Tab-separated table of C-alpha atoms in Angstrom:
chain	number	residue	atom	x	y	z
A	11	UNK	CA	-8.376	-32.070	65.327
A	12	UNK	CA	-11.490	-31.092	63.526
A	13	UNK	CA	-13.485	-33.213	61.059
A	14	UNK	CA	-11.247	-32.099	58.243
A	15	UNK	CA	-8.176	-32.803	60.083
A	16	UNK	CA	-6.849	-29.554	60.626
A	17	UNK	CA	-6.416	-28.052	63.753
A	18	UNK	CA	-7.909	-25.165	65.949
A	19	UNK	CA	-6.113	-22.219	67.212
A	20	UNK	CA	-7.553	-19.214	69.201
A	21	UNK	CA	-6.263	-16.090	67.090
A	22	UNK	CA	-5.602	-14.006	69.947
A	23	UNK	CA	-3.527	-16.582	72.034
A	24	UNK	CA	-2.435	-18.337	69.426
A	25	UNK	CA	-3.174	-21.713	71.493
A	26	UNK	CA	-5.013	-24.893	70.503
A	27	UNK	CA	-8.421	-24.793	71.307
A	28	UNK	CA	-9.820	-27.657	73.205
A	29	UNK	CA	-12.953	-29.358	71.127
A	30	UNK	CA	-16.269	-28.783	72.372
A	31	UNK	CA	-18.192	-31.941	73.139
A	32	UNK	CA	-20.656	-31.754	70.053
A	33	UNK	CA	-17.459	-31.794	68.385
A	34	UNK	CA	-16.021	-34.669	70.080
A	35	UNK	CA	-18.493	-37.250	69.736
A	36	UNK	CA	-18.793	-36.227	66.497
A	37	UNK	CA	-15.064	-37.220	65.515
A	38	UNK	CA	-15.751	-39.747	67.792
A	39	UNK	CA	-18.072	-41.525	65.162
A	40	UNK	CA	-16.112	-40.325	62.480
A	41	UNK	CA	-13.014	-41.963	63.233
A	42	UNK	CA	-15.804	-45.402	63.815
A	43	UNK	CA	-16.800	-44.806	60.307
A	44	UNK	CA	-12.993	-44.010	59.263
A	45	UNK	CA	-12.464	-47.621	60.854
A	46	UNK	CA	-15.252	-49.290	58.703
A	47	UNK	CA	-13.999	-47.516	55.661
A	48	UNK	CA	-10.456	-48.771	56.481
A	49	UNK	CA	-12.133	-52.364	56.592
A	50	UNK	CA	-13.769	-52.147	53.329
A	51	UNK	CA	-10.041	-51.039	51.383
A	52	UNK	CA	-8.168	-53.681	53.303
A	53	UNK	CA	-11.305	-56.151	52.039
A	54	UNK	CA	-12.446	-57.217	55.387
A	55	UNK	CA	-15.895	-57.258	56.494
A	56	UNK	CA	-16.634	-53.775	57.979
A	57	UNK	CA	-17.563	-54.301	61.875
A	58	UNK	CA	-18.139	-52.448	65.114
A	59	UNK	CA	-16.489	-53.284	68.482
A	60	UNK	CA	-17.562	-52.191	71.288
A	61	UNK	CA	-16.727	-53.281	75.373
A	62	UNK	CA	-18.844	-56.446	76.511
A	63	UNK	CA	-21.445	-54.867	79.322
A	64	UNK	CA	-22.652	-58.434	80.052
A	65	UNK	CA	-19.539	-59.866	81.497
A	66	UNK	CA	-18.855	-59.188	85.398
A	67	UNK	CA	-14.526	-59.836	84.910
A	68	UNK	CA	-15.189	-56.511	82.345
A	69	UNK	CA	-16.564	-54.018	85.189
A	70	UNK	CA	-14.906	-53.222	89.052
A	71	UNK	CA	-16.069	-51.200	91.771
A	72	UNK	CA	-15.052	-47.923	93.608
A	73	UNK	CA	-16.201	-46.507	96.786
A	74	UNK	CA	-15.549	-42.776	94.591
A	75	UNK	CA	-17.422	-43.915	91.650
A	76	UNK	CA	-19.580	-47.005	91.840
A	77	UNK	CA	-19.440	-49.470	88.725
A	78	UNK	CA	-16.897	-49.213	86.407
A	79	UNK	CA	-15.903	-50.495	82.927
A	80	UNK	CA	-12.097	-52.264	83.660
A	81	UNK	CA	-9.687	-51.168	80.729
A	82	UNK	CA	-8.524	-54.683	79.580
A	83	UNK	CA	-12.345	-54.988	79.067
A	84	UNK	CA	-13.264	-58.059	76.559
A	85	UNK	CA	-14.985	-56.850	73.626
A	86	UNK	CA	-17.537	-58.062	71.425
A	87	UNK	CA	-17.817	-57.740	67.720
A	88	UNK	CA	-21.068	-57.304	65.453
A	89	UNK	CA	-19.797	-57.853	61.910
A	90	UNK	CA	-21.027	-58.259	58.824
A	91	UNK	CA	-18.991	-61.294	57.946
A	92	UNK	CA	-21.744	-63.264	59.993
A	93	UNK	CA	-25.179	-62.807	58.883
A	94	UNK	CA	-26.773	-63.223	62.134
A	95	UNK	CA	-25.279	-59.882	63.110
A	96	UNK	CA	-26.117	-58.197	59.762
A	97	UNK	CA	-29.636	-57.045	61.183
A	98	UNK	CA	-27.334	-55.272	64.615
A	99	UNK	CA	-24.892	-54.079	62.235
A	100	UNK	CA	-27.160	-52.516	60.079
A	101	UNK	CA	-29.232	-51.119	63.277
A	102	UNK	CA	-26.146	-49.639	64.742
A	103	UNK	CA	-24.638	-47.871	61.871
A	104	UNK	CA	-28.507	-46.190	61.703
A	105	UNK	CA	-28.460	-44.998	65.572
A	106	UNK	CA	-25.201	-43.803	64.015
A	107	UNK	CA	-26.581	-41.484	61.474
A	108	UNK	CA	-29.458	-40.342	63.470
A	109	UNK	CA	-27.209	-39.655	66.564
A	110	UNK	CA	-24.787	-37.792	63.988
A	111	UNK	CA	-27.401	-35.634	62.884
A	112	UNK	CA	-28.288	-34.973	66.731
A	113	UNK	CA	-25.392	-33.540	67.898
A	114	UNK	CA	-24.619	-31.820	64.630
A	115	UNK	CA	-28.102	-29.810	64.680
A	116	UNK	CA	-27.491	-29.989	68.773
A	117	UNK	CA	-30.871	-31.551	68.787
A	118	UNK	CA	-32.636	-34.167	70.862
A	119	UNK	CA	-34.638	-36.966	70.407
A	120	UNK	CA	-35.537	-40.073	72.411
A	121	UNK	CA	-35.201	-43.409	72.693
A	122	UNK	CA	-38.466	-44.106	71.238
A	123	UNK	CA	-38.081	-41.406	68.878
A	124	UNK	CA	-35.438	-43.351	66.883
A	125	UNK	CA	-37.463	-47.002	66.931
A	126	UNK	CA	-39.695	-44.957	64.791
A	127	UNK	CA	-37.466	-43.642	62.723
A	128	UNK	CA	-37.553	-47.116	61.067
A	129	UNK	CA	-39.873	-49.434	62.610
A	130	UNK	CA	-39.103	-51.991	60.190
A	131	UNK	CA	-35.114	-52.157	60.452
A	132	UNK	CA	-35.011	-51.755	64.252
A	133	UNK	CA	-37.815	-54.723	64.629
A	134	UNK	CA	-38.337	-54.277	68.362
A	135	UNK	CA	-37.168	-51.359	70.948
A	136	UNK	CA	-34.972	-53.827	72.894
A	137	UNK	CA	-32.611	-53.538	70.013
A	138	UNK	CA	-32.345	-50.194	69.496
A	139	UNK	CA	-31.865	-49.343	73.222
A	140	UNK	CA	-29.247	-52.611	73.403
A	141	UNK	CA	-28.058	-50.803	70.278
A	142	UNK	CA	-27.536	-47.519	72.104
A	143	UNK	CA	-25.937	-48.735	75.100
A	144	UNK	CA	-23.503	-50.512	72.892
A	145	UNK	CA	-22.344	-47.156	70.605
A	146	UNK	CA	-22.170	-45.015	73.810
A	147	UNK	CA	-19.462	-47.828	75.297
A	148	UNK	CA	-18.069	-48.045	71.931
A	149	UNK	CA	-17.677	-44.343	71.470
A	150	UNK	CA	-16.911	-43.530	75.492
A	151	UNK	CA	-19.183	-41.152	75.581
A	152	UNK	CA	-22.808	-41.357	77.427
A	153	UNK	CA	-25.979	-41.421	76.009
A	154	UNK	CA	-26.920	-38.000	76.456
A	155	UNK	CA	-24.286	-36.567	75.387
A	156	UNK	CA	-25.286	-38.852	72.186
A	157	UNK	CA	-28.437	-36.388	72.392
A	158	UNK	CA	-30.486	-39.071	72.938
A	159	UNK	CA	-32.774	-39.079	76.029
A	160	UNK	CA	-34.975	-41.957	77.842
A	161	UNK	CA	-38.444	-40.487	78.329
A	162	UNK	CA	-40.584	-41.282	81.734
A	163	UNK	CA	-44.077	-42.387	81.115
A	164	UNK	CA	-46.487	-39.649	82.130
A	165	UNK	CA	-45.277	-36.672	80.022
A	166	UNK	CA	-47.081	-33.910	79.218
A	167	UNK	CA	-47.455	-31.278	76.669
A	168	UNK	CA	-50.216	-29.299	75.310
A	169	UNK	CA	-53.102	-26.670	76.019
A	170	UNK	CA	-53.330	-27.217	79.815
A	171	UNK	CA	-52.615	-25.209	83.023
A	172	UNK	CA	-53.610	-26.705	86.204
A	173	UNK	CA	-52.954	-25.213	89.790
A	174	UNK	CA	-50.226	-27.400	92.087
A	175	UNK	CA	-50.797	-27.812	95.541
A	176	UNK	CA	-48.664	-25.419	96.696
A	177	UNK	CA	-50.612	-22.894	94.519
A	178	UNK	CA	-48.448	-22.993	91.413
A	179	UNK	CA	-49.711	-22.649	88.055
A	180	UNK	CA	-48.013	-25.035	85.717
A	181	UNK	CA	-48.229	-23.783	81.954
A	182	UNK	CA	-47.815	-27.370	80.216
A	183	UNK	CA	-47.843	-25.166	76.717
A	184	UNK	CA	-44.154	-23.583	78.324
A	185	UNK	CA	-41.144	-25.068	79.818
A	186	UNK	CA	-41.842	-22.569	82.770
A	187	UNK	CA	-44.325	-22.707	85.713
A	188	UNK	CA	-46.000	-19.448	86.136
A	189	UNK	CA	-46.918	-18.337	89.785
């Protein structure tokens, strides 16, 4: 289903047509917001669940995969009928917007990007990457596919060339190395 709740049919074949991923995590955090919204009318305290990462009885190992979230995973809650979690809350449903506006321009930013979005709400980057990790559990969905990347120390961008060692010319102006 799209976000108006209709569904998509390819006029020639007159089959459903699968969602794209932009489109998916997008109804992904519509149906979250749906779920606060449904909070609010039933006069609970809107809150956000997502799977507890911390606890070892949530997670199981493969030999195909590696590490793996269990399904009966415990889950924790950041509501705002506690105002201790008020500050995550509000931090979360943020990284929601911006990461909403990501995939809906198909744009990408990192995670440093979004601390200073609002340096004053987030407080410190430990939350907002805690805060990232927890919405791509919560939405099943990783965090690039969030459009939002970690950046290694050491990029570079700008009005240089320099010659590599095996004679390359690398262009750091352009995206491609020119021989």
């Amino acid at each position: 289903m799209n976000w108006q709740g209709s569904k998509q049919y390819d006029a020639i074949n007159f089959s459903e047509v699968a969602p794209s991923h932009r489109e998916s995590v997008m109804m992904a955090i519509e149906q979250c917001l749906q779920g606060i919204l449904q909070d609010l009318r039933d006069n609970k305290p809107p809150s956000l669940a997502y799977t507890n990462r911390r606890d070892w009885k949530n997670v199981r190992y493969t030999m195909e995969i590696g590490l793996q979230l269990t399904i009966d995973a415990t889950k924790s809650v950041c509501s705002l009928a506690s105002s201790k979690s008020v500050p995550k809350f509000a931090a979360m449903m943020k990284i929601l917007s911006i990461i909403y506006q990501l995939v809906q321009k198909d744009t990408y930013c990192t995670k440093r990007d979004i601390y200073y979005q609002d340096v004053n709400l987030f407080g410190s980057q430990k939350l907002v990457d805690d805060c990232l990790d927890n919405l791509s559990c919560m939405l099943q969905w990783p965090r690039w596919d969030l459009h939002v990347m970690a950046t290694s120390k050491g990029c570079i961008a700008g009005n240089l060339q320099f010659t590599d060692v095996d004679g390359s010319v690398v262009d750091c102006a352009s995206t491609n190395t020119v021989q």
